[in-house]
Short mmCIF file of C-alpha atoms and ligand atoms in Angstrom, two decimals:
data_model
loop_
_atom_site.label_atom_id
_atom_site.label_comp_id
_atom_site.label_asym_id
_atom_site.label_seq_id
_atom_site.Cartn_x
_atom_site.Cartn_y
_atom_site.Cartn_z
CA MET A 25 -4.91 2.45 -35.98
CA ALA A 26 -3.41 5.93 -36.25
CA ASP A 27 -3.89 6.98 -32.65
CA TYR A 28 -2.72 3.67 -31.19
CA LEU A 29 -1.49 4.35 -27.69
CA TRP A 30 0.04 1.50 -25.76
CA TRP A 31 -1.32 2.61 -22.38
CA LYS A 32 -4.85 2.88 -23.75
CA HIS A 33 -5.14 -0.17 -25.92
CA GLY A 34 -2.61 -2.42 -24.25
CA ILE A 35 -2.58 -4.49 -21.07
CA ILE A 36 -0.49 -3.45 -18.08
CA TYR A 37 1.01 -6.11 -15.81
CA GLN A 38 2.14 -5.22 -12.29
CA ILE A 39 5.27 -6.88 -10.93
CA TYR A 40 6.12 -6.77 -7.25
CA PRO A 41 9.86 -7.05 -7.87
CA ARG A 42 10.75 -8.93 -4.67
CA SER A 43 8.43 -11.74 -5.66
CA PHE A 44 8.52 -12.33 -9.41
CA GLN A 45 11.81 -14.10 -10.15
CA ASP A 46 15.08 -14.39 -8.27
CA SER A 47 18.18 -14.90 -10.40
CA ASP A 48 20.96 -15.03 -7.80
CA GLY A 49 19.61 -17.38 -5.13
CA ASP A 50 19.24 -14.79 -2.36
CA GLY A 51 15.50 -15.50 -2.15
CA ILE A 52 14.58 -12.00 -3.32
CA GLY A 53 13.28 -11.34 -6.81
CA ASP A 54 15.46 -9.10 -8.97
CA LEU A 55 15.59 -7.36 -12.34
CA GLN A 56 17.77 -10.03 -13.97
CA GLY A 57 15.07 -12.49 -12.94
CA VAL A 58 12.48 -10.39 -14.76
CA ILE A 59 14.69 -10.24 -17.88
CA ASP A 60 14.87 -14.04 -17.80
CA ARG A 61 11.06 -14.19 -17.71
CA LEU A 62 10.25 -11.61 -20.39
CA ASP A 63 9.33 -14.29 -22.93
CA TYR A 64 6.65 -15.52 -20.54
CA LEU A 65 5.16 -12.04 -20.58
CA ASN A 66 5.34 -11.49 -24.33
CA ASP A 67 7.32 -13.36 -26.96
CA GLY A 68 5.12 -12.08 -29.76
CA THR A 69 3.08 -15.29 -29.93
CA GLY A 70 -0.04 -16.71 -28.29
CA ARG A 71 2.17 -19.04 -26.23
CA SER A 72 2.99 -16.04 -24.04
CA LEU A 73 0.75 -13.88 -21.89
CA GLY A 74 0.85 -11.04 -24.43
CA ILE A 75 0.99 -8.03 -22.12
CA ASP A 76 2.07 -4.59 -23.39
CA ALA A 77 3.67 -3.00 -20.35
CA ILE A 78 5.08 -3.79 -16.92
CA TRP A 79 4.57 -1.57 -13.90
CA PHE A 80 7.21 -2.24 -11.25
CA SER A 81 6.57 -1.50 -7.60
CA PRO A 82 9.61 0.52 -6.40
CA THR A 83 13.08 -0.72 -7.35
CA TYR A 84 15.05 2.21 -5.84
CA PRO A 85 17.60 2.14 -3.03
CA SER A 86 15.61 1.99 0.19
CA PRO A 87 15.97 0.85 3.79
CA MET A 88 12.86 -1.24 2.99
CA ALA A 89 10.82 -0.06 5.95
CA ASP A 90 7.85 -0.13 3.55
CA PHE A 91 9.54 -2.44 1.01
CA GLY A 92 10.68 0.28 -1.35
CA TYR A 93 7.95 2.86 -0.82
CA ASP A 94 10.52 4.55 1.43
CA VAL A 95 12.98 5.77 -1.19
CA SER A 96 16.48 6.88 -0.21
CA ASP A 97 17.69 7.60 -3.78
CA TYR A 98 15.26 8.25 -6.63
CA GLU A 99 17.92 7.80 -9.29
CA GLY A 100 19.31 4.39 -8.44
CA VAL A 101 18.43 0.72 -8.13
CA HIS A 102 18.43 -1.20 -4.85
CA PRO A 103 21.31 -3.73 -4.81
CA ASP A 104 18.81 -6.52 -4.02
CA PHE A 105 17.30 -5.86 -7.46
CA GLY A 106 20.46 -5.11 -9.47
CA ASP A 107 21.96 -1.81 -10.53
CA LEU A 108 21.42 0.87 -13.16
CA ALA A 109 23.09 -1.29 -15.78
CA THR A 110 20.60 -4.11 -15.08
CA MET A 111 17.76 -1.61 -15.38
CA ASP A 112 19.14 -0.39 -18.71
CA ARG A 113 19.33 -3.97 -19.97
CA LEU A 114 15.81 -4.65 -18.75
CA ILE A 115 14.52 -1.59 -20.62
CA ALA A 116 16.33 -2.64 -23.80
CA GLU A 117 15.22 -6.28 -23.61
CA ALA A 118 11.63 -5.30 -22.85
CA HIS A 119 11.52 -2.80 -25.70
CA LYS A 120 12.82 -5.45 -28.10
CA ARG A 121 9.67 -7.41 -27.31
CA GLY A 122 7.39 -4.39 -27.53
CA ILE A 123 6.97 -4.25 -23.74
CA ARG A 124 6.96 -0.78 -22.10
CA ILE A 125 8.29 -0.14 -18.62
CA ILE A 126 6.46 1.89 -15.98
CA LEU A 127 8.22 2.78 -12.74
CA ASP A 128 6.60 3.60 -9.43
CA PHE A 129 7.15 7.30 -8.70
CA VAL A 130 6.84 8.08 -4.97
CA PRO A 131 6.41 11.86 -4.66
CA ASN A 132 4.57 12.18 -1.34
CA HIS A 133 7.38 11.06 0.94
CA THR A 134 10.98 9.88 1.00
CA SER A 135 12.73 7.52 3.36
CA SER A 136 13.84 9.08 6.64
CA GLN A 137 17.31 7.95 5.47
CA HIS A 138 17.17 9.99 2.27
CA PRO A 139 20.05 12.55 2.28
CA TRP A 140 17.43 15.30 1.80
CA PHE A 141 15.73 14.38 5.06
CA LEU A 142 18.99 13.84 6.93
CA GLU A 143 19.90 17.39 6.00
CA SER A 144 16.41 18.70 6.72
CA ARG A 145 16.35 17.31 10.24
CA SER A 146 19.90 18.43 11.06
CA SER A 147 18.79 21.93 12.18
CA VAL A 148 15.92 24.41 11.87
CA ASP A 149 18.19 26.53 9.66
CA ALA A 150 19.28 23.76 7.31
CA PRO A 151 18.85 24.78 3.65
CA LYS A 152 16.58 21.79 3.10
CA ARG A 153 14.57 22.29 6.33
CA ASP A 154 11.58 23.41 4.30
CA TRP A 155 11.76 20.41 1.93
CA TYR A 156 9.64 18.55 4.49
CA VAL A 157 6.67 19.61 6.62
CA TRP A 158 7.95 20.77 10.02
CA ARG A 159 5.75 22.46 12.64
CA ASP A 160 5.97 23.63 16.22
CA PRO A 161 4.00 21.69 18.83
CA LYS A 162 0.80 23.09 20.22
CA PRO A 163 1.39 25.12 23.41
CA GLU A 164 0.84 22.03 25.58
CA GLY A 165 3.31 20.04 23.47
CA SER A 166 0.96 17.94 21.39
CA PRO A 167 1.14 17.49 17.56
CA PRO A 168 0.10 20.45 15.36
CA ASN A 169 -3.19 18.78 14.39
CA ASN A 170 -5.22 15.58 14.72
CA TRP A 171 -4.23 13.87 11.47
CA ILE A 172 -4.01 10.09 11.55
CA GLY A 173 -1.54 8.37 9.22
CA ALA A 174 -2.73 5.93 6.56
CA PHE A 175 -1.33 3.03 8.58
CA GLY A 176 -2.80 4.36 11.85
CA GLY A 177 -1.41 6.43 14.72
CA PRO A 178 -0.61 10.15 14.68
CA ALA A 179 0.78 11.49 11.39
CA TRP A 180 3.34 13.59 13.30
CA GLU A 181 6.66 12.57 14.81
CA TRP A 182 8.51 14.61 17.43
CA ASP A 183 12.10 15.46 16.67
CA GLN A 184 13.95 15.86 19.94
CA LYS A 185 16.98 17.59 18.48
CA THR A 186 15.23 20.43 16.65
CA GLN A 187 12.12 20.54 18.88
CA GLN A 188 9.55 20.34 16.09
CA TYR A 189 7.21 17.74 14.66
CA TYR A 190 7.47 16.42 11.09
CA LEU A 191 4.56 15.11 9.08
CA HIS A 192 4.47 11.49 7.89
CA SER A 193 1.26 10.36 6.22
CA PHE A 194 2.54 6.78 6.34
CA LEU A 195 5.29 5.27 8.53
CA VAL A 196 7.52 7.35 10.81
CA GLU A 197 10.26 6.27 8.36
CA GLN A 198 8.38 8.02 5.50
CA PRO A 199 8.48 11.82 6.07
CA ASP A 200 6.22 13.81 3.72
CA LEU A 201 7.91 16.10 1.21
CA ASN A 202 6.74 19.69 1.05
CA TRP A 203 5.36 20.15 -2.48
CA ARG A 204 4.77 23.84 -1.73
CA ASN A 205 8.52 24.32 -1.93
CA PRO A 206 9.53 24.98 -5.59
CA GLU A 207 12.94 23.34 -5.06
CA VAL A 208 11.22 20.08 -4.12
CA VAL A 209 9.06 20.27 -7.22
CA ARG A 210 12.09 20.94 -9.40
CA ALA A 211 14.00 18.03 -7.88
CA MET A 212 11.10 15.64 -8.38
CA HIS A 213 10.57 16.76 -11.96
CA GLY A 214 14.27 16.08 -12.45
CA VAL A 215 13.68 12.52 -11.30
CA LEU A 216 11.02 12.02 -13.98
CA ARG A 217 13.35 13.36 -16.68
CA PHE A 218 16.22 11.21 -15.42
CA TRP A 219 14.19 8.04 -16.00
CA MET A 220 12.53 9.10 -19.22
CA LYS A 221 15.98 9.82 -20.71
CA ARG A 222 16.91 6.24 -19.80
CA GLY A 223 13.89 4.99 -21.74
CA ILE A 224 11.28 4.58 -19.01
CA ASP A 225 7.84 4.82 -20.64
CA GLY A 226 5.66 5.93 -17.76
CA PHE A 227 5.03 6.32 -14.08
CA ARG A 228 2.59 4.91 -11.60
CA ILE A 229 2.29 7.76 -9.14
CA ASP A 230 2.09 6.65 -5.53
CA VAL A 231 -0.28 8.45 -3.13
CA MET A 232 -1.06 11.08 -5.76
CA ASP A 233 -4.04 12.25 -3.75
CA ARG A 234 -1.99 13.45 -0.76
CA ILE A 235 0.98 15.34 -2.16
CA VAL A 236 -0.36 18.83 -1.32
CA LYS A 237 -2.29 19.51 1.89
CA ASP A 238 -4.35 22.29 3.42
CA PRO A 239 -1.95 25.23 3.91
CA GLN A 240 -3.48 25.84 7.36
CA LEU A 241 -3.16 22.16 8.33
CA ARG A 242 -6.63 22.20 9.90
CA ASP A 243 -7.95 19.29 11.99
CA ASN A 244 -9.79 16.59 10.04
CA PRO A 245 -13.42 16.11 11.08
CA PRO A 246 -14.41 12.75 12.61
CA GLN A 247 -15.89 10.07 10.38
CA PRO A 248 -18.63 8.45 12.45
CA ASP A 249 -19.16 5.18 10.53
CA ARG A 250 -16.96 2.76 12.52
CA ARG A 251 -17.28 -0.15 10.08
CA TRP A 252 -14.54 1.21 7.84
CA ALA A 253 -12.09 1.33 10.71
CA GLU A 254 -12.55 -2.42 11.14
CA LEU A 255 -11.60 -2.95 7.51
CA ILE A 256 -8.80 -0.47 6.92
CA GLY A 257 -7.77 0.61 10.41
CA GLN A 258 -7.73 3.79 12.47
CA THR A 259 -7.19 6.06 9.50
CA ALA A 260 -10.88 5.60 8.68
CA LEU A 261 -11.87 7.24 11.96
CA GLN A 262 -11.56 10.64 10.34
CA GLU A 263 -12.71 12.23 7.14
CA HIS A 264 -9.53 13.15 5.28
CA LYS A 265 -10.81 16.56 4.37
CA TYR A 266 -7.56 18.48 4.80
CA ASP A 267 -4.86 15.90 4.05
CA GLN A 268 -6.28 14.09 1.03
CA ASN A 269 -7.65 15.25 -2.35
CA TRP A 270 -6.78 18.87 -1.57
CA PRO A 271 -7.72 20.88 -4.71
CA GLU A 272 -4.21 22.27 -5.33
CA ILE A 273 -2.97 18.73 -6.03
CA LEU A 274 -4.39 19.13 -9.51
CA ASP A 275 -1.94 21.99 -10.22
CA ALA A 276 0.95 19.73 -9.24
CA VAL A 277 -0.49 16.98 -11.46
CA ARG A 278 -0.70 19.34 -14.43
CA GLU A 279 2.93 20.35 -13.96
CA ILE A 280 3.95 16.69 -13.85
CA ARG A 281 1.99 16.14 -17.05
CA THR A 282 3.85 18.97 -18.75
CA VAL A 283 7.17 17.36 -17.83
CA VAL A 284 6.06 13.93 -19.01
CA ASP A 285 4.85 15.41 -22.30
CA GLU A 286 8.39 16.61 -23.04
CA PHE A 287 9.00 13.01 -24.13
CA PRO A 288 6.88 11.21 -26.75
CA GLU A 289 4.34 8.50 -25.84
CA ARG A 290 4.96 8.55 -22.09
CA MET A 291 2.16 8.06 -19.56
CA THR A 292 1.11 8.53 -15.96
CA VAL A 293 -1.34 6.57 -13.84
CA GLY A 294 -2.07 7.92 -10.39
CA GLU A 295 -3.13 6.27 -7.15
CA VAL A 296 -6.18 8.19 -5.99
CA PHE A 297 -9.13 7.17 -3.90
CA GLY A 298 -12.73 8.25 -3.45
CA THR A 299 -15.90 8.47 -5.47
CA PRO A 300 -15.78 8.13 -9.27
CA GLU A 301 -16.36 11.88 -9.48
CA ASN A 302 -13.32 12.54 -7.31
CA ILE A 303 -11.13 10.09 -9.18
CA VAL A 304 -11.90 11.44 -12.63
CA ARG A 305 -11.01 15.00 -11.54
CA TYR A 306 -7.39 13.93 -11.84
CA TYR A 307 -7.73 13.45 -15.60
CA GLY A 308 -7.75 17.25 -15.69
CA GLY A 309 -11.29 18.06 -16.84
CA ALA A 310 -12.26 18.95 -20.39
CA ARG A 311 -8.66 19.70 -21.40
CA LEU A 312 -7.47 16.27 -20.21
CA ASP A 313 -4.22 17.85 -19.10
CA GLY A 314 -3.93 15.87 -15.85
CA LEU A 315 -3.15 12.18 -15.45
CA HIS A 316 -3.47 9.87 -18.46
CA LEU A 317 -5.19 7.40 -16.14
CA ALA A 318 -6.40 7.62 -12.56
CA PHE A 319 -6.75 4.21 -10.93
CA ASN A 320 -10.31 3.00 -10.77
CA PHE A 321 -10.28 0.72 -7.71
CA ALA A 322 -13.99 -0.13 -7.73
CA LEU A 323 -13.32 -3.75 -8.72
CA ALA A 324 -10.38 -4.08 -6.32
CA ARG A 325 -12.93 -3.52 -3.55
CA VAL A 326 -15.17 -6.33 -4.69
CA TRP A 327 -15.40 -9.41 -2.51
CA ASP A 328 -17.73 -12.36 -2.24
CA ARG A 329 -20.91 -10.51 -1.27
CA ARG A 330 -20.41 -7.78 -3.87
CA TRP A 331 -19.73 -10.24 -6.67
CA THR A 332 -23.09 -9.75 -8.34
CA ALA A 333 -23.97 -8.79 -11.89
CA GLU A 334 -25.85 -5.77 -10.59
CA HIS A 335 -23.02 -4.43 -8.43
CA ILE A 336 -20.36 -4.90 -11.11
CA ARG A 337 -22.47 -3.33 -13.82
CA ARG A 338 -23.22 -0.36 -11.55
CA LYS A 339 -19.51 0.16 -10.89
CA VAL A 340 -18.62 0.02 -14.60
CA ASP A 341 -21.46 2.30 -15.62
CA GLU A 342 -20.71 4.81 -12.84
CA PHE A 343 -17.12 5.16 -13.93
CA GLU A 344 -18.03 5.41 -17.62
CA ALA A 345 -20.58 8.10 -16.79
CA ALA A 346 -18.20 10.11 -14.60
CA LEU A 347 -15.35 10.31 -17.16
CA PRO A 348 -14.88 13.60 -18.99
CA PRO A 349 -15.26 13.32 -22.78
CA GLY A 350 -12.24 11.63 -24.34
CA ALA A 351 -10.91 10.30 -21.03
CA TRP A 352 -10.09 6.62 -20.92
CA PRO A 353 -11.30 4.14 -18.26
CA ASN A 354 -9.22 1.47 -16.55
CA TYR A 355 -9.91 -1.57 -14.40
CA VAL A 356 -7.93 -3.12 -11.57
CA PHE A 357 -8.82 -6.31 -9.71
CA GLY A 358 -5.79 -6.58 -7.48
CA ASN A 359 -2.48 -5.09 -6.42
CA HIS A 360 0.12 -5.33 -3.65
CA ASP A 361 -2.19 -3.63 -1.12
CA VAL A 362 -5.35 -5.76 -1.33
CA ASP A 363 -6.26 -9.42 -0.83
CA ARG A 364 -5.82 -11.60 -3.90
CA LEU A 365 -8.84 -11.59 -6.20
CA ALA A 366 -9.53 -15.35 -6.05
CA THR A 367 -9.43 -15.16 -2.24
CA ARG A 368 -11.83 -12.22 -2.10
CA LEU A 369 -14.18 -14.14 -4.36
CA ALA A 370 -14.47 -16.87 -1.68
CA GLY A 371 -11.35 -18.85 -2.63
CA GLY A 372 -11.21 -22.57 -3.48
CA ALA A 373 -13.26 -23.95 -6.36
CA ILE A 374 -15.79 -21.10 -6.26
CA GLY A 375 -13.04 -18.47 -6.17
CA GLN A 376 -11.33 -20.11 -9.14
CA ALA A 377 -14.57 -20.35 -11.14
CA ARG A 378 -15.29 -16.68 -10.46
CA ALA A 379 -11.71 -15.71 -11.33
CA ARG A 380 -12.42 -17.01 -14.84
CA VAL A 381 -15.48 -14.78 -15.14
CA ALA A 382 -13.37 -11.90 -13.80
CA ALA A 383 -10.72 -12.53 -16.48
CA LEU A 384 -13.32 -12.41 -19.22
CA LEU A 385 -14.74 -9.22 -17.76
CA LEU A 386 -11.39 -7.47 -17.33
CA LEU A 387 -10.23 -8.28 -20.84
CA THR A 388 -13.45 -7.39 -22.64
CA LEU A 389 -14.41 -4.14 -20.93
CA ARG A 390 -13.61 -0.75 -22.46
CA GLY A 391 -10.54 0.49 -20.62
CA THR A 392 -6.97 -0.38 -19.80
CA PRO A 393 -6.74 -3.68 -17.88
CA PHE A 394 -4.23 -3.89 -15.03
CA VAL A 395 -3.20 -7.44 -14.11
CA TYR A 396 -1.38 -8.13 -10.82
CA TYR A 397 1.30 -10.82 -11.21
CA GLY A 398 -0.11 -14.26 -10.44
CA GLU A 399 -3.71 -13.19 -11.09
CA GLU A 400 -3.42 -15.06 -14.41
CA ILE A 401 -2.94 -18.36 -12.55
CA GLY A 402 -5.51 -17.61 -9.87
CA MET A 403 -2.99 -17.11 -7.08
CA GLU A 404 -4.64 -16.78 -3.68
CA ASN A 405 -3.60 -15.15 -0.43
CA VAL A 406 -0.97 -17.27 1.28
CA ASP A 407 -1.30 -18.09 4.97
CA ILE A 408 1.97 -16.95 6.45
CA PRO A 409 3.17 -18.03 9.90
CA GLU A 410 3.38 -15.15 12.35
CA ASP A 411 7.18 -15.21 12.55
CA ARG A 412 7.55 -14.79 8.79
CA LEU A 413 5.27 -11.78 8.37
CA ARG A 414 7.24 -8.77 7.12
CA ASP A 415 4.92 -5.90 6.26
CA PRO A 416 5.19 -3.15 8.91
CA ALA A 417 1.61 -2.08 8.17
CA ARG A 418 0.43 -5.20 10.04
CA ARG A 419 1.23 -3.41 13.30
CA TYR A 420 -1.55 -0.94 12.57
CA GLY A 421 -4.13 -3.07 10.86
CA ARG A 422 -4.02 -5.45 7.94
CA GLY A 423 -0.63 -6.71 6.80
CA ARG A 424 -0.15 -7.14 3.06
CA ASP A 425 2.26 -10.08 2.95
CA PRO A 426 -0.40 -12.66 1.91
CA GLU A 427 -0.82 -11.02 -1.50
CA ARG A 428 2.92 -10.46 -2.04
CA THR A 429 4.20 -14.05 -2.05
CA PRO A 430 6.53 -15.48 -4.72
CA MET A 431 5.21 -16.17 -8.19
CA GLN A 432 4.29 -19.84 -8.51
CA TRP A 433 6.20 -21.00 -11.57
CA THR A 434 6.36 -24.76 -11.04
CA ARG A 435 5.17 -27.46 -8.65
CA HIS A 436 8.40 -26.91 -6.72
CA GLY A 437 8.29 -23.14 -6.85
CA GLY A 438 10.73 -22.07 -9.51
CA PHE A 439 11.05 -18.58 -8.06
CA THR A 440 14.44 -18.99 -6.40
CA ALA A 441 17.24 -21.49 -5.95
CA GLY A 442 17.47 -20.36 -2.33
CA GLY A 443 14.96 -19.76 0.44
CA PRO A 444 12.16 -17.42 -0.69
CA TRP A 445 11.78 -14.18 1.35
CA LEU A 446 8.09 -15.04 1.88
CA PRO A 447 6.78 -18.61 1.79
CA TYR A 448 5.23 -20.03 -1.36
CA GLY A 449 1.56 -20.82 -1.29
CA ASP A 450 0.01 -24.07 -2.36
CA LEU A 451 1.95 -24.73 -5.55
CA LYS A 452 -0.70 -26.79 -7.30
CA ASP A 453 -1.71 -23.74 -9.35
CA ASN A 454 1.52 -23.00 -11.15
CA VAL A 455 2.56 -21.62 -14.51
CA GLU A 456 4.20 -24.81 -15.77
CA ASP A 457 1.20 -27.07 -15.18
CA GLN A 458 -1.35 -24.49 -16.30
CA SER A 459 0.60 -23.90 -19.52
CA ALA A 460 0.09 -27.56 -20.39
CA GLN A 461 -3.63 -27.56 -19.59
CA PRO A 462 -5.86 -26.09 -22.30
CA ARG A 463 -8.65 -25.46 -19.77
CA SER A 464 -6.55 -23.74 -17.14
CA LEU A 465 -7.04 -20.11 -16.12
CA LEU A 466 -3.67 -19.26 -17.68
CA SER A 467 -4.74 -20.74 -21.02
CA LEU A 468 -7.99 -18.79 -20.84
CA TYR A 469 -6.01 -15.63 -20.06
CA ARG A 470 -3.74 -16.14 -23.05
CA ARG A 471 -6.68 -16.75 -25.39
CA LEU A 472 -8.46 -13.67 -24.07
CA VAL A 473 -5.42 -11.43 -24.30
CA TRP A 474 -4.57 -12.46 -27.84
CA CYS A 475 -8.21 -12.18 -28.87
CA ARG A 476 -8.25 -8.65 -27.44
CA ARG A 477 -5.02 -7.78 -29.22
CA ARG A 478 -6.56 -8.72 -32.56
CA SER A 479 -9.90 -7.03 -31.97
CA ASP A 480 -10.48 -3.33 -32.56
CA ALA A 481 -13.89 -3.64 -30.89
CA LEU A 482 -12.30 -4.95 -27.68
CA ARG A 483 -9.33 -2.61 -27.66
CA PHE A 484 -11.10 0.64 -28.37
CA GLY A 485 -14.70 0.00 -29.41
CA ASP A 486 -17.79 1.46 -27.77
CA TYR A 487 -19.27 -0.10 -24.66
CA ALA A 488 -23.04 -0.52 -24.19
CA PRO A 489 -24.67 -2.52 -21.40
CA VAL A 490 -27.59 -4.73 -22.42
CA ASP A 491 -30.77 -4.04 -20.46
CA GLY A 492 -33.41 -6.59 -19.57
CA THR A 493 -31.16 -9.58 -18.88
CA PRO A 494 -32.24 -11.88 -16.03
CA ALA A 495 -31.03 -11.25 -12.48
CA GLY A 496 -27.43 -12.37 -12.06
CA ILE A 497 -26.49 -11.81 -15.72
CA TYR A 498 -24.37 -8.91 -16.92
CA ALA A 499 -24.13 -8.50 -20.67
CA TYR A 500 -22.65 -5.73 -22.80
CA THR A 501 -21.64 -5.09 -26.37
CA ARG A 502 -18.36 -3.76 -27.68
CA SER A 503 -18.46 -2.39 -31.20
CA HIS A 504 -16.16 -0.76 -33.69
CA GLY A 505 -17.03 -0.40 -37.39
CA ASP A 506 -18.49 -3.70 -38.54
CA GLU A 507 -17.13 -5.64 -35.61
CA ARG A 508 -19.65 -6.22 -32.84
CA LEU A 509 -19.12 -8.47 -29.84
CA LEU A 510 -21.29 -9.39 -26.91
CA ALA A 511 -20.01 -10.50 -23.52
CA ALA A 512 -22.52 -12.41 -21.39
CA LEU A 513 -21.52 -13.25 -17.83
CA ASN A 514 -23.34 -15.36 -15.27
CA PHE A 515 -22.39 -14.24 -11.77
CA THR A 516 -24.55 -16.80 -10.01
CA ASP A 517 -23.96 -20.39 -8.89
CA ASP A 518 -27.03 -21.47 -10.89
CA ALA A 519 -27.57 -22.15 -14.59
CA VAL A 520 -29.44 -19.32 -16.32
CA THR A 521 -31.13 -19.36 -19.73
CA PHE A 522 -32.41 -16.30 -21.56
CA ASP A 523 -33.23 -15.07 -25.05
CA LEU A 524 -31.41 -12.24 -26.74
CA PRO A 525 -33.44 -9.76 -28.78
CA ALA A 526 -33.21 -10.07 -32.57
CA SER A 527 -31.28 -6.78 -32.66
CA LEU A 528 -28.39 -8.70 -31.08
CA HIS A 529 -28.05 -11.39 -33.72
CA VAL A 530 -25.51 -14.00 -32.65
CA ARG A 531 -23.16 -15.35 -35.33
CA GLU A 532 -20.64 -17.36 -33.38
CA CYS A 533 -19.06 -18.03 -30.04
CA VAL A 534 -15.59 -16.49 -29.93
CA LEU A 535 -14.50 -17.96 -26.63
CA GLY A 536 -15.66 -18.52 -23.09
CA THR A 537 -14.86 -19.70 -19.61
CA HIS A 538 -16.43 -23.09 -20.43
CA GLU A 539 -16.17 -25.42 -23.39
CA ALA A 540 -19.57 -24.47 -24.81
CA THR A 541 -19.41 -23.32 -28.40
CA PHE A 542 -23.13 -23.28 -29.15
CA ALA A 543 -24.26 -19.89 -30.35
CA GLY A 544 -27.88 -18.96 -30.92
CA GLN A 545 -30.42 -16.43 -29.73
CA THR A 546 -31.09 -18.54 -26.65
CA ILE A 547 -28.15 -18.29 -24.28
CA ALA A 548 -27.83 -21.05 -21.71
CA LEU A 549 -25.09 -20.24 -19.24
CA ALA A 550 -23.78 -22.72 -16.69
CA PRO A 551 -23.07 -21.46 -13.14
CA ASN A 552 -20.21 -18.92 -13.27
CA GLU A 553 -19.97 -19.09 -17.03
CA GLY A 554 -18.96 -16.21 -19.25
CA ARG A 555 -19.06 -16.17 -23.03
CA LEU A 556 -17.88 -13.83 -25.72
CA LEU A 557 -20.07 -13.92 -28.84
CA ARG A 558 -19.74 -12.33 -32.24
CA LEU A 559 -22.82 -10.50 -33.45
CA GLY A 560 -23.71 -9.88 -37.05
C1 LIG B 8 0.71 3.29 -1.67
C2 LIG B 8 1.34 1.95 -1.97
C3 LIG B 8 1.53 1.22 -0.67
C4 LIG B 8 2.46 2.02 0.19
C5 LIG B 8 1.95 3.43 0.40
C6 LIG B 8 2.99 4.34 0.95
O1 LIG B 8 -0.56 3.17 -1.15
O2 LIG B 8 0.55 1.26 -2.89
O3 LIG B 8 2.03 -0.06 -0.89
O4 LIG B 8 2.60 1.40 1.43
O5 LIG B 8 1.56 4.01 -0.82
O6 LIG B 8 3.95 4.67 -0.02
MG1 LIG B 9 17.80 -12.02 -6.01
#
């Protein structure tokens, strides 16, 4: 295919570097560990997972207040993970296997230990004072406005020495950069070039939707629906009208795109939140000169009660409808900030059965699939004893440790020779055992991925939902040229039988979550069964 683009037609796998594979026994995952596991990810055969790219959560030097999302040097590697030479070897080894590498780019804030901030806070006249957002207190001494940080609490911190507040949209240890200062923009563009010259293929852009704020820093209006605050904390008590999705962000995005386009075949995917209409704005409108992909988190917000054919279809169709012409969708079921998919889908046997349907969905929809490490073996949230919790965000609301636990390689762990930084979960679902079981989730994943890799219809064909299916069934076709496939998914815990119209003539069953191979116009799906059929 002439316009083959890896980030469009490939599968992107997210690695939380602390938790994937430790190579030196310190209990913390590292880049050498990832190199040692590359064949698991893609060795060119159906024995491997067959992914096309890895996105790494931050690997930079950092005091680890927010486990790497507080960067103290954008052009280095944290010693826990290795050094620049290890990163260079990782890039080379990955590229040998056709795997691209995406780094996490954190433009909204640095660490409070970054030399830029140390200089900025040294005096009101420091040359880098304006690299961050400093403001005088209100006359009575309070913060310049009412903004609440994403983790809760005021987004402003008082600096005793220079008698001003600085803005931090996340932790106190994460001061916001001032993207209205051209020197900041130049420095951050330099970071992108630094990594692209080393062979990095793309960037996941952290907190893209907050990098530029209202120039007047006006107060956010209250958000009266209190239910959201229960779920995501205090930050939901206000409408983020002036500190999130500010229109000028799109100018900054377009400039980033121009820099990224200086190098061939590079990509960006941005973390943005809101309605589908808001999210797709970041693709840059008709000219598509913004982000290559803007994360579509609709399916990452699905849990038990929302796991219905009707809800999922609505979410897919809404995103498809919102996209500007030529823009490419994407789907995400999990990441390092949300509960594990199998857990959200009720956990246990039901969660595992639904995870199989989710895999079939993710790998047959039109759009780039993002897979969070461990999702392919159905990893669940791990119950972590209080004294081993590490995520600072837990102080303000929900901690994220349960979805960040070590990859479960074997019955004994296999992640480290030492003591893992977070406890393992129940190791009965592990890579080694699932590799040997033809009916495991991992085996289903591998079959699905390799089927997708061979199918033009699945990689870039059209998507069309099928109307008139019974309640609880979501079915859609994917077509390209002569190739026409139908996915039929039963989201209920009951068996459902229905007839397909003659216009959807079934030739054969390609694969499915269950053993069934029967293919005819009458589709009988077991509870939580999904099937991929070839039409002709
Ligand atoms: C993003 C990251 C999250 C981090 C935050 C601050 O939301 O995904 O893990 O804590 O940004 O950088
Ligand atoms: Mg290590």
